[in-house]
Amino acid sequence: AKHRVDHDHQQQRRHDQRLANRAILALGSGLMNSVFYMDAVITPHRSLGKKGFVALITALTVINCITAVVFVMMGAAPVPVFLGLDLLAVVFAFNASFRSAERHERVQVTAEEVRVYAEWRGSKEVLWRSPTAFTGVILNGEAEDEDDLRLRLSGKEIAVARTLSRPERAEFAKALDRAIWRARRGTVV
């Protein structure tokens, strides 16, 4: 058991060291001399890429064309119109999904403050800004898919990392809590 604890401690130190090695000086955004203890970009996971999308739409088009021919031969001429509308609905739904995948969340921790941004197509919107010294990390939820990661300050809260899976969110909560802890103490280890 002692070997496992030592191994976990060494692994944690290596992880913290990697995070510290990635700490960079901020150039801009009013953080000229601030060290980032965390600068995480959270992007939604999409299981279907652009090539998969083209293959799927091609397959659906072929199937719909064959089905339309069969229905027209049976005398049901309106059916191909609905098959075409169905295909258009699928295309629009995937396009909306691809557009939402372009939006991502950025969480930054410096010694001075914790910030959460929404970034989309080159624009940046500040969703949360709080002093690091008073910001808390809360991971709520007991049901399987109800983990809710929040930042808290004086009764105000914001949910972060909603696009991550439950295990990823729990791991991110630990990393965020460690980054805030290190930022409060000014340690870059």
GROMACS .gro file of C-alpha atoms in nm:
model
  189
    1ALA     CA    1   0.000   0.000   0.000
    2LYS     CA    2   0.288   0.235   0.080
    3HIS     CA    3   0.436   0.175  -0.267
    4ARG     CA    4   0.099   0.268  -0.425
    5VAL     CA    5   0.076   0.590  -0.218
    6ASP     CA    6   0.433   0.685  -0.311
    7HIS     CA    7   0.358   0.608  -0.676
    8ASP     CA    8   0.039   0.821  -0.667
    9HIS     CA    9   0.230   1.104  -0.498
   10GLN     CA   10   0.507   1.089  -0.760
   11GLN     CA   11   0.251   1.075  -1.039
   12GLN     CA   12   0.071   1.379  -0.893
   13ARG     CA   13   0.400   1.572  -0.867
   14ARG     CA   14   0.484   1.488  -1.230
   15HIS     CA   15   0.135   1.604  -1.337
   16ASP     CA   16   0.173   1.926  -1.137
   17GLN     CA   17   0.519   1.978  -1.286
   18ARG     CA   18   0.381   1.937  -1.639
   19LEU     CA   19   0.113   2.195  -1.559
   20ALA     CA   20   0.377   2.429  -1.417
   21ASN     CA   21   0.594   2.385  -1.724
   22ARG     CA   22   0.298   2.494  -1.935
   23ALA     CA   23   0.245   2.807  -1.728
   24ILE     CA   24   0.306   3.099  -1.960
   25LEU     CA   25   0.327   3.472  -1.926
   26ALA     CA   26   0.012   3.639  -2.042
   27LEU     CA   27   0.062   3.893  -2.316
   28GLY     CA   28  -0.247   4.106  -2.334
   29SER     CA   29  -0.589   4.106  -2.167
   30GLY     CA   30  -0.451   4.322  -1.889
   31LEU     CA   31  -0.240   4.034  -1.754
   32MET     CA   32   0.099   4.151  -1.872
   33ASN     CA   33   0.300   4.002  -1.584
   34SER     CA   34   0.064   3.731  -1.461
   35VAL     CA   35   0.150   3.364  -1.467
   36PHE     CA   36  -0.123   3.127  -1.574
   37TYR     CA   37  -0.160   2.844  -1.325
   38MET     CA   38  -0.421   2.704  -1.560
   39ASP     CA   39  -0.526   2.797  -1.911
   40ALA     CA   40  -0.765   2.524  -2.021
   41VAL     CA   41  -0.970   2.524  -2.339
   42ILE     CA   42  -1.274   2.298  -2.320
   43THR     CA   43  -1.422   2.194  -2.652
   44PRO     CA   44  -1.731   1.978  -2.708
   45HIS     CA   45  -1.664   1.625  -2.831
   46ARG     CA   46  -1.813   1.538  -3.168
   47SER     CA   47  -1.802   1.175  -3.270
   48LEU     CA   48  -1.874   1.246  -3.636
   49GLY     CA   49  -1.624   1.450  -3.835
   50LYS     CA   50  -1.672   1.623  -4.170
   51LYS     CA   51  -1.571   1.313  -4.372
   52GLY     CA   52  -1.810   1.096  -4.172
   53PHE     CA   53  -2.083   1.352  -4.228
   54VAL     CA   54  -2.031   1.343  -4.607
   55ALA     CA   55  -2.035   0.961  -4.603
   56LEU     CA   56  -2.355   0.957  -4.395
   57ILE     CA   57  -2.535   1.208  -4.616
   58THR     CA   58  -2.423   1.021  -4.928
   59ALA     CA   59  -2.556   0.692  -4.789
   60LEU     CA   60  -2.885   0.853  -4.683
   61THR     CA   61  -2.922   1.014  -5.026
   62VAL     CA   62  -2.868   0.682  -5.207
   63ILE     CA   63  -3.113   0.502  -4.976
   64ASN     CA   64  -3.372   0.782  -5.016
   65CYS     CA   65  -3.335   0.779  -5.396
   66ILE     CA   66  -3.384   0.402  -5.415
   67THR     CA   67  -3.682   0.427  -5.179
   68ALA     CA   68  -3.827   0.716  -5.382
   69VAL     CA   69  -3.804   0.517  -5.706
   70VAL     CA   70  -3.983   0.223  -5.543
   71PHE     CA   71  -4.263   0.446  -5.413
   72VAL     CA   72  -4.303   0.630  -5.745
   73MET     CA   73  -4.329   0.294  -5.925
   74MET     CA   74  -4.603   0.195  -5.675
   75GLY     CA   75  -4.792   0.517  -5.756
   76ALA     CA   76  -4.710   0.706  -5.434
   77ALA     CA   77  -4.565   1.017  -5.596
   78PRO     CA   78  -4.573   1.247  -5.285
   79VAL     CA   79  -4.342   1.018  -5.083
   80PRO     CA   80  -4.014   1.137  -5.250
   81VAL     CA   81  -4.094   1.494  -5.143
   82PHE     CA   82  -4.109   1.386  -4.779
   83LEU     CA   83  -3.792   1.179  -4.818
   84GLY     CA   84  -3.619   1.491  -4.949
   85LEU     CA   85  -3.749   1.701  -4.659
   86ASP     CA   86  -3.628   1.433  -4.419
   87LEU     CA   87  -3.279   1.448  -4.572
   88LEU     CA   88  -3.277   1.830  -4.550
   89ALA     CA   89  -3.374   1.811  -4.181
   90VAL     CA   90  -3.079   1.578  -4.114
   91VAL     CA   91  -2.840   1.813  -4.297
   92PHE     CA   92  -2.964   2.118  -4.103
   93ALA     CA   93  -2.940   1.932  -3.770
   94PHE     CA   94  -2.579   1.830  -3.835
   95ASN     CA   95  -2.488   2.181  -3.949
   96ALA     CA   96  -2.629   2.320  -3.623
   97SER     CA   97  -2.425   2.061  -3.432
   98PHE     CA   98  -2.106   2.153  -3.619
   99ARG     CA   99  -2.166   2.524  -3.550
  100SER     CA  100  -2.210   2.460  -3.178
  101ALA     CA  101  -1.885   2.260  -3.178
  102GLU     CA  102  -1.700   2.576  -3.279
  103ARG     CA  103  -1.792   2.737  -2.946
  104HIS     CA  104  -1.556   2.650  -2.665
  105GLU     CA  105  -1.497   2.748  -2.306
  106ARG     CA  106  -1.168   2.878  -2.165
  107VAL     CA  107  -1.085   2.867  -1.794
  108GLN     CA  108  -0.787   3.071  -1.677
  109VAL     CA  109  -0.637   3.089  -1.330
  110THR     CA  110  -0.382   3.352  -1.228
  111ALA     CA  111  -0.273   3.468  -0.884
  112GLU     CA  112  -0.512   3.762  -0.918
  113GLU     CA  113  -0.827   3.610  -1.064
  114VAL     CA  114  -1.015   3.318  -1.211
  115ARG     CA  115  -1.182   3.383  -1.546
  116VAL     CA  116  -1.415   3.185  -1.766
  117TYR     CA  117  -1.461   3.287  -2.130
  118ALA     CA  118  -1.687   3.166  -2.408
  119GLU     CA  119  -1.496   3.182  -2.736
  120TRP     CA  120  -1.663   3.147  -3.072
  121ARG     CA  121  -1.539   3.238  -3.420
  122GLY     CA  122  -1.275   3.479  -3.293
  123SER     CA  123  -1.493   3.659  -3.040
  124LYS     CA  124  -1.451   3.626  -2.666
  125GLU     CA  125  -1.718   3.680  -2.401
  126VAL     CA  126  -1.629   3.696  -2.031
  127LEU     CA  127  -1.872   3.472  -1.842
  128TRP     CA  128  -1.706   3.484  -1.499
  129ARG     CA  129  -1.437   3.683  -1.324
  130SER     CA  130  -1.352   3.646  -0.956
  131PRO     CA  131  -1.055   3.696  -0.723
  132THR     CA  132  -0.856   3.374  -0.690
  133ALA     CA  133  -0.828   3.410  -0.314
  134PHE     CA  134  -1.205   3.380  -0.267
  135THR     CA  135  -1.308   3.147  -0.549
  136GLY     CA  136  -1.425   2.797  -0.461
  137VAL     CA  137  -1.457   2.485  -0.676
  138ILE     CA  138  -1.765   2.271  -0.614
  139LEU     CA  139  -1.846   1.934  -0.770
  140ASN     CA  140  -2.213   1.847  -0.706
  141GLY     CA  141  -2.428   1.552  -0.805
  142GLU     CA  142  -2.485   1.205  -0.683
  143ALA     CA  143  -2.668   1.054  -0.979
  144GLU     CA  144  -2.456   0.904  -1.254
  145ASP     CA  145  -2.485   1.187  -1.507
  146GLU     CA  146  -2.553   1.474  -1.269
  147ASP     CA  147  -2.203   1.586  -1.174
  148ASP     CA  148  -2.207   1.961  -1.188
  149LEU     CA  149  -1.878   2.150  -1.167
  150ARG     CA  150  -1.921   2.506  -1.043
  151LEU     CA  151  -1.712   2.803  -0.943
  152ARG     CA  152  -1.847   2.988  -0.641
  153LEU     CA  153  -1.790   3.333  -0.495
  154SER     CA  154  -2.007   3.496  -0.228
  155GLY     CA  155  -2.320   3.300  -0.311
  156LYS     CA  156  -2.278   3.343  -0.687
  157GLU     CA  157  -2.202   3.039  -0.900
  158ILE     CA  158  -2.131   2.945  -1.258
  159ALA     CA  159  -2.130   2.597  -1.412
  160VAL     CA  160  -1.813   2.515  -1.605
  161ALA     CA  161  -1.693   2.223  -1.820
  162ARG     CA  162  -2.047   2.108  -1.897
  163THR     CA  163  -1.935   1.949  -2.225
  164LEU     CA  164  -1.695   1.710  -2.052
  165SER     CA  165  -1.793   1.358  -1.954
  166ARG     CA  166  -1.847   1.277  -1.587
  167PRO     CA  167  -1.496   1.132  -1.528
  168GLU     CA  168  -1.334   1.415  -1.726
  169ARG     CA  169  -1.529   1.672  -1.525
  170ALA     CA  170  -1.416   1.516  -1.196
  171GLU     CA  171  -1.054   1.516  -1.313
  172PHE     CA  172  -1.087   1.875  -1.436
  173ALA     CA  173  -1.233   1.976  -1.098
  174LYS     CA  174  -0.926   1.836  -0.922
  175ALA     CA  175  -0.688   2.011  -1.163
  176LEU     CA  176  -0.878   2.340  -1.128
  177ASP     CA  177  -0.878   2.315  -0.750
  178ARG     CA  178  -0.501   2.246  -0.750
  179ALA     CA  179  -0.440   2.540  -0.986
  180ILE     CA  180  -0.634   2.776  -0.758
  181TRP     CA  181  -0.450   2.638  -0.454
  182ARG     CA  182  -0.111   2.696  -0.622
  183ALA     CA  183  -0.215   3.043  -0.741
  184ARG     CA  184  -0.314   3.145  -0.387
  185ARG     CA  185   0.027   3.041  -0.260
  186GLY     CA  186   0.222   3.166  -0.559
  187THR     CA  187   0.381   2.825  -0.618
  188VAL     CA  188   0.461   2.720  -0.973
  189VAL     CA  189   0.564   2.363  -0.889
   0.00000   0.00000   0.00000
